[in-house]
Amino acid sequence: MQNADVGVFFDEWRRKVIEISKQDIEKANILIDSLAYIKDFHQKIVVIKYGGHAMISEQMRQRVISDIAWLSYVGMKPIIVHGGGPEINRMLELQGVEPQFINGLRVTSSDVMRTVEMVLTGSISPNLTTMLNEEGVSSVSVSGKDNKIMEAVKKDESLGLVGQVTNVNTDYLRQMLDDNLLPVISPIAHGPKGESLNINSDEAAAAIASALNAEKMIYLTDINGIYEDPADPTTLCSVMSADQIQKAIENEMITGGMIPKVENCLDAIQSGVRSCQIIDGTIPHAIILELFTKNGIGTMITA
């Protein structure tokens, strides 16, 4: 190799070393920036309601599960309460049953309840648990009916086997967390006669977060949050107080399916949950962006 060639080689080598060093330093700075947030949430309970379109794609599921696994590894105590509406609808349609809803709640006959349990506890929950275990996180798939994690009464006879949560077995949930297990909970409750009751997953997450005095509750949805003007993406509300939420409902700034979501958030906050976040779970690494960056994403609801 000629001297000139040697010089070119070492110049190129130095350039690559500098580039690598800059990249590593940038990554290190990002980790250091997140340290304050990691300290804030260390050993704190975070209840994550996971459902909707964020569950449909296998790629999206994997990203969400990787985020939740990361929470466990940095010392947080996540709990997943999952939905499964689209999957339940598909299964019912395959059975020749048309899904019916009243005010956004699924009308649940005995036959529909069997399908709900089959999809939630027999398919979705075990799948999520398997994915977490593959990430090295010890997790357990449970129905909210198991050990009376959730007890409920019928909400309205017109809805059939749809329940309103009356009690949460916090001792059982805390024992799982103390054993370093991540609960993956299907929103099914134990009824007064031992029957299974279908619980709206938003309500189930709020009930569990409230009972455990969770530090935070996160709703993974397929929308970015709450907007002053839904037609204008620049009007996203980053933070809203309980009073502002009430006024937004009265002024019809919040409408439709968002109303029960924010009402569940308000119930949780009034019961001691520090904050509730509504974020778009289809955004890559949405949970990490929310918890460990300065501005977060979505809309945070506080007291």
PDB file of N, CA and C in Angstrom, residues 212-271:
ATOM      1  N   LEU A 212     -56.098   0.567  42.425  1.00  0.00           N
ATOM      2  CA  LEU A 212     -54.682   0.411  42.758  1.00  0.00           C
ATOM      3  C   LEU A 212     -53.982   1.746  42.994  1.00  0.00           C
ATOM      4  N   ASN A 213     -54.733   2.852  42.868  1.00  0.00           N
ATOM      5  CA  ASN A 213     -54.111   4.184  42.951  1.00  0.00           C
ATOM      6  C   ASN A 213     -52.905   4.279  42.023  1.00  0.00           C
ATOM      7  N   ALA A 214     -53.110   3.888  40.781  1.00  0.00           N
ATOM      8  CA  ALA A 214     -52.027   3.882  39.798  1.00  0.00           C
ATOM      9  C   ALA A 214     -51.472   5.284  39.580  1.00  0.00           C
ATOM     10  N   GLU A 215     -50.204   5.340  39.246  1.00  0.00           N
ATOM     11  CA  GLU A 215     -49.577   6.628  38.944  1.00  0.00           C
ATOM     12  C   GLU A 215     -50.139   7.213  37.655  1.00  0.00           C
ATOM     13  N   LYS A 216     -50.419   6.327  36.703  1.00  0.00           N
ATOM     14  CA  LYS A 216     -50.876   6.803  35.400  1.00  0.00           C
ATOM     15  C   LYS A 216     -51.732   5.736  34.728  1.00  0.00           C
ATOM     16  N   MET A 217     -52.690   6.197  33.939  1.00  0.00           N
ATOM     17  CA  MET A 217     -53.470   5.321  33.077  1.00  0.00           C
ATOM     18  C   MET A 217     -53.310   5.822  31.651  1.00  0.00           C
ATOM     19  N   ILE A 218     -53.040   4.906  30.740  1.00  0.00           N
ATOM     20  CA  ILE A 218     -52.847   5.263  29.336  1.00  0.00           C
ATOM     21  C   ILE A 218     -53.882   4.541  28.493  1.00  0.00           C
ATOM     22  N   TYR A 219     -54.621   5.304  27.693  1.00  0.00           N
ATOM     23  CA  TYR A 219     -55.538   4.718  26.718  1.00  0.00           C
ATOM     24  C   TYR A 219     -54.858   4.742  25.355  1.00  0.00           C
ATOM     25  N   LEU A 220     -54.536   3.560  24.841  1.00  0.00           N
ATOM     26  CA  LEU A 220     -54.010   3.455  23.483  1.00  0.00           C
ATOM     27  C   LEU A 220     -55.188   3.366  22.531  1.00  0.00           C
ATOM     28  N   THR A 221     -55.370   4.390  21.717  1.00  0.00           N
ATOM     29  CA  THR A 221     -56.495   4.443  20.795  1.00  0.00           C
ATOM     30  C   THR A 221     -55.954   4.582  19.376  1.00  0.00           C
ATOM     31  N   ASP A 222     -56.809   4.980  18.448  1.00  0.00           N
ATOM     32  CA  ASP A 222     -56.343   5.241  17.087  1.00  0.00           C
ATOM     33  C   ASP A 222     -56.533   6.713  16.724  1.00  0.00           C
ATOM     34  N   ILE A 223     -56.593   7.572  17.743  1.00  0.00           N
ATOM     35  CA  ILE A 223     -56.651   9.017  17.521  1.00  0.00           C
ATOM     36  C   ILE A 223     -55.585   9.678  18.389  1.00  0.00           C
ATOM     37  N   ASN A 224     -55.162  10.872  17.997  1.00  0.00           N
ATOM     38  CA  ASN A 224     -54.039  11.531  18.668  1.00  0.00           C
ATOM     39  C   ASN A 224     -54.380  12.085  20.041  1.00  0.00           C
ATOM     40  N   GLY A 225     -55.658  12.320  20.311  1.00  0.00           N
ATOM     41  CA  GLY A 225     -56.053  12.926  21.570  1.00  0.00           C
ATOM     42  C   GLY A 225     -57.274  13.801  21.367  1.00  0.00           C
ATOM     43  N   ILE A 226     -57.370  14.868  22.144  1.00  0.00           N
ATOM     44  CA  ILE A 226     -58.526  15.767  22.096  1.00  0.00           C
ATOM     45  C   ILE A 226     -58.123  17.059  21.390  1.00  0.00           C
ATOM     46  N   TYR A 227     -58.957  17.479  20.447  1.00  0.00           N
ATOM     47  CA  TYR A 227     -58.693  18.694  19.676  1.00  0.00           C
ATOM     48  C   TYR A 227     -59.731  19.766  19.992  1.00  0.00           C
ATOM     49  N   GLU A 228     -59.283  21.016  20.015  1.00  0.00           N
ATOM     50  CA  GLU A 228     -60.241  22.119  20.097  1.00  0.00           C
ATOM     51  C   GLU A 228     -61.099  22.141  18.841  1.00  0.00           C
ATOM     52  N   ASP A 229     -60.453  21.865  17.694  1.00  0.00           N
ATOM     53  CA  ASP A 229     -61.149  21.767  16.415  1.00  0.00           C
ATOM     54  C   ASP A 229     -60.674  20.488  15.740  1.00  0.00           C
ATOM     55  N   PRO A 230     -61.513  19.437  15.706  1.00  0.00           N
ATOM     56  CA  PRO A 230     -61.097  18.156  15.132  1.00  0.00           C
ATOM     57  C   PRO A 230     -60.616  18.257  13.687  1.00  0.00           C
ATOM     58  N   ALA A 231     -61.044  19.305  12.980  1.00  0.00           N
ATOM     59  CA  ALA A 231     -60.631  19.473  11.585  1.00  0.00           C
ATOM     60  C   ALA A 231     -59.255  20.122  11.464  1.00  0.00           C
ATOM     61  N   ASP A 232     -58.717  20.608  12.584  1.00  0.00           N
ATOM     62  CA  ASP A 232     -57.433  21.310  12.557  1.00  0.00           C
ATOM     63  C   ASP A 232     -56.434  20.572  13.443  1.00  0.00           C
ATOM     64  N   PRO A 233     -55.486  19.844  12.840  1.00  0.00           N
ATOM     65  CA  PRO A 233     -54.540  19.045  13.637  1.00  0.00           C
ATOM     66  C   PRO A 233     -53.604  19.870  14.514  1.00  0.00           C
ATOM     67  N   THR A 234     -53.555  21.182  14.294  1.00  0.00           N
ATOM     68  CA  THR A 234     -52.685  22.032  15.121  1.00  0.00           C
ATOM     69  C   THR A 234     -53.343  22.405  16.450  1.00  0.00           C
ATOM     70  N   THR A 235     -54.602  21.992  16.651  1.00  0.00           N
ATOM     71  CA  THR A 235     -55.327  22.399  17.868  1.00  0.00           C
ATOM     72  C   THR A 235     -55.369  21.296  18.927  1.00  0.00           C
ATOM     73  N   LEU A 236     -54.438  20.338  18.843  1.00  0.00           N
ATOM     74  CA  LEU A 236     -54.384  19.271  19.843  1.00  0.00           C
ATOM     75  C   LEU A 236     -54.153  19.855  21.234  1.00  0.00           C
ATOM     76  N   CYS A 237     -54.961  19.423  22.186  1.00  0.00           N
ATOM     77  CA  CYS A 237     -54.809  19.864  23.580  1.00  0.00           C
ATOM     78  C   CYS A 237     -53.822  18.929  24.280  1.00  0.00           C
ATOM     79  N   SER A 238     -52.669  19.443  24.648  1.00  0.00           N
ATOM     80  CA  SER A 238     -51.644  18.611  25.276  1.00  0.00           C
ATOM     81  C   SER A 238     -52.005  18.242  26.709  1.00  0.00           C
ATOM     82  N   VAL A 239     -52.588  19.200  27.434  1.00  0.00           N
ATOM     83  CA  VAL A 239     -52.972  18.973  28.826  1.00  0.00           C
ATOM     84  C   VAL A 239     -54.338  19.596  29.064  1.00  0.00           C
ATOM     85  N   MET A 240     -55.222  18.859  29.747  1.00  0.00           N
ATOM     86  CA  MET A 240     -56.530  19.385  30.110  1.00  0.00           C
ATOM     87  C   MET A 240     -56.841  19.002  31.550  1.00  0.00           C
ATOM     88  N   SER A 241     -57.397  19.942  32.287  1.00  0.00           N
ATOM     89  CA  SER A 241     -57.819  19.659  33.662  1.00  0.00           C
ATOM     90  C   SER A 241     -59.214  19.046  33.649  1.00  0.00           C
ATOM     91  N   ALA A 242     -59.624  18.512  34.785  1.00  0.00           N
ATOM     92  CA  ALA A 242     -60.966  17.944  34.903  1.00  0.00           C
ATOM     93  C   ALA A 242     -62.026  18.994  34.594  1.00  0.00           C
ATOM     94  N   ASP A 243     -61.831  20.216  35.077  1.00  0.00           N
ATOM     95  CA  ASP A 243     -62.792  21.294  34.806  1.00  0.00           C
ATOM     96  C   ASP A 243     -62.864  21.598  33.316  1.00  0.00           C
ATOM     97  N   GLN A 244     -61.719  21.625  32.656  1.00  0.00           N
ATOM     98  CA  GLN A 244     -61.698  21.900  31.217  1.00  0.00           C
ATOM     99  C   GLN A 244     -62.392  20.788  30.433  1.00  0.00           C
ATOM    100  N   ILE A 245     -62.233  19.562  30.892  1.00  0.00           N
ATOM    101  CA  ILE A 245     -62.912  18.438  30.238  1.00  0.00           C
ATOM    102  C   ILE A 245     -64.422  18.596  30.349  1.00  0.00           C
ATOM    103  N   GLN A 246     -64.908  18.923  31.536  1.00  0.00           N
ATOM    104  CA  GLN A 246     -66.350  19.099  31.739  1.00  0.00           C
ATOM    105  C   GLN A 246     -66.894  20.196  30.830  1.00  0.00           C
ATOM    106  N   LYS A 247     -66.181  21.311  30.746  1.00  0.00           N
ATOM    107  CA  LYS A 247     -66.622  22.413  29.888  1.00  0.00           C
ATOM    108  C   LYS A 247     -66.588  22.007  28.421  1.00  0.00           C
ATOM    109  N   ALA A 248     -65.579  21.223  28.038  1.00  0.00           N
ATOM    110  CA  ALA A 248     -65.459  20.778  26.649  1.00  0.00           C
ATOM    111  C   ALA A 248     -66.615  19.862  26.261  1.00  0.00           C
ATOM    112  N   ILE A 249     -67.091  19.060  27.211  1.00  0.00           N
ATOM    113  CA  ILE A 249     -68.259  18.210  26.948  1.00  0.00           C
ATOM    114  C   ILE A 249     -69.507  19.075  26.805  1.00  0.00           C
ATOM    115  N   GLU A 250     -69.660  20.028  27.714  1.00  0.00           N
ATOM    116  CA  GLU A 250     -70.824  20.924  27.668  1.00  0.00           C
ATOM    117  C   GLU A 250     -70.853  21.741  26.380  1.00  0.00           C
ATOM    118  N   ASN A 251     -69.680  22.159  25.908  1.00  0.00           N
ATOM    119  CA  ASN A 251     -69.592  22.974  24.692  1.00  0.00           C
ATOM    120  C   ASN A 251     -69.537  22.132  23.423  1.00  0.00           C
ATOM    121  N   GLU A 252     -69.652  20.804  23.586  1.00  0.00           N
ATOM    122  CA  GLU A 252     -69.634  19.854  22.471  1.00  0.00           C
ATOM    123  C   GLU A 252     -68.317  19.886  21.697  1.00  0.00           C
ATOM    124  N   MET A 253     -67.248  20.270  22.383  1.00  0.00           N
ATOM    125  CA  MET A 253     -65.918  20.126  21.801  1.00  0.00           C
ATOM    126  C   MET A 253     -65.513  18.653  21.843  1.00  0.00           C
ATOM    127  N   ILE A 254     -65.994  17.964  22.888  1.00  0.00           N
ATOM    128  CA  ILE A 254     -65.817  16.518  23.001  1.00  0.00           C
ATOM    129  C   ILE A 254     -67.171  15.873  22.744  1.00  0.00           C
ATOM    130  N   THR A 255     -67.218  14.962  21.783  1.00  0.00           N
ATOM    131  CA  THR A 255     -68.487  14.341  21.400  1.00  0.00           C
ATOM    132  C   THR A 255     -68.294  12.843  21.165  1.00  0.00           C
ATOM    133  N   GLY A 256     -69.417  12.172  20.921  1.00  0.00           N
ATOM    134  CA  GLY A 256     -69.398  10.779  20.494  1.00  0.00           C
ATOM    135  C   GLY A 256     -68.667   9.851  21.433  1.00  0.00           C
ATOM    136  N   GLY A 257     -67.881   8.936  20.832  1.00  0.00           N
ATOM    137  CA  GLY A 257     -67.198   7.913  21.603  1.00  0.00           C
ATOM    138  C   GLY A 257     -66.106   8.428  22.512  1.00  0.00           C
ATOM    139  N   MET A 258     -65.691   9.691  22.309  1.00  0.00           N
ATOM    140  CA  MET A 258     -64.665  10.248  23.188  1.00  0.00           C
ATOM    141  C   MET A 258     -65.227  10.582  24.570  1.00  0.00           C
ATOM    142  N   ILE A 259     -66.543  10.837  24.644  1.00  0.00           N
ATOM    143  CA  ILE A 259     -67.142  11.223  25.929  1.00  0.00           C
ATOM    144  C   ILE A 259     -66.955  10.140  26.992  1.00  0.00           C
ATOM    145  N   PRO A 260     -67.343   8.872  26.719  1.00  0.00           N
ATOM    146  CA  PRO A 260     -67.133   7.864  27.775  1.00  0.00           C
ATOM    147  C   PRO A 260     -65.665   7.660  28.126  1.00  0.00           C
ATOM    148  N   LYS A 261     -64.764   7.840  27.163  1.00  0.00           N
ATOM    149  CA  LYS A 261     -63.336   7.696  27.465  1.00  0.00           C
ATOM    150  C   LYS A 261     -62.893   8.739  28.486  1.00  0.00           C
ATOM    151  N   VAL A 262     -63.240  10.002  28.223  1.00  0.00           N
ATOM    152  CA  VAL A 262     -62.790  11.056  29.147  1.00  0.00           C
ATOM    153  C   VAL A 262     -63.526  10.959  30.483  1.00  0.00           C
ATOM    154  N   GLU A 263     -64.776  10.480  30.463  1.00  0.00           N
ATOM    155  CA  GLU A 263     -65.495  10.305  31.730  1.00  0.00           C
ATOM    156  C   GLU A 263     -64.828   9.230  32.585  1.00  0.00           C
ATOM    157  N   ASN A 264     -64.352   8.159  31.938  1.00  0.00           N
ATOM    158  CA  ASN A 264     -63.610   7.142  32.680  1.00  0.00           C
ATOM    159  C   ASN A 264     -62.305   7.709  33.225  1.00  0.00           C
ATOM    160  N   CYS A 265     -61.663   8.568  32.439  1.00  0.00           N
ATOM    161  CA  CYS A 265     -60.443   9.232  32.918  1.00  0.00           C
ATOM    162  C   CYS A 265     -60.744  10.088  34.144  1.00  0.00           C
ATOM    163  N   LEU A 266     -61.842  10.838  34.085  1.00  0.00           N
ATOM    164  CA  LEU A 266     -62.211  11.691  35.216  1.00  0.00           C
ATOM    165  C   LEU A 266     -62.491  10.859  36.462  1.00  0.00           C
ATOM    166  N   ASP A 267     -63.199   9.734  36.282  1.00  0.00           N
ATOM    167  CA  ASP A 267     -63.474   8.849  37.422  1.00  0.00           C
ATOM    168  C   ASP A 267     -62.165   8.367  38.054  1.00  0.00           C
ATOM    169  N   ALA A 268     -61.212   7.989  37.185  1.00  0.00           N
ATOM    170  CA  ALA A 268     -59.936   7.483  37.691  1.00  0.00           C
ATOM    171  C   ALA A 268     -59.171   8.564  38.443  1.00  0.00           C
ATOM    172  N   ILE A 269     -59.150   9.760  37.893  1.00  0.00           N
ATOM    173  CA  ILE A 269     -58.422  10.867  38.524  1.00  0.00           C
ATOM    174  C   ILE A 269     -59.048  11.234  39.864  1.00  0.00           C
ATOM    175  N   GLN A 270     -60.374  11.250  39.899  1.00  0.00           N
ATOM    176  CA  GLN A 270     -61.066  11.560  41.154  1.00  0.00           C
ATOM    177  C   GLN A 270     -60.826  10.484  42.215  1.00  0.00           C
ATOM    178  N   SER A 271     -60.442   9.288  41.760  1.00  0.00           N
ATOM    179  CA  SER A 271     -60.177   8.185  42.696  1.00  0.00           C
ATOM    180  C   SER A 271     -58.705   8.091  43.089  1.00  0.00           C
TER     181      SER A 271
END
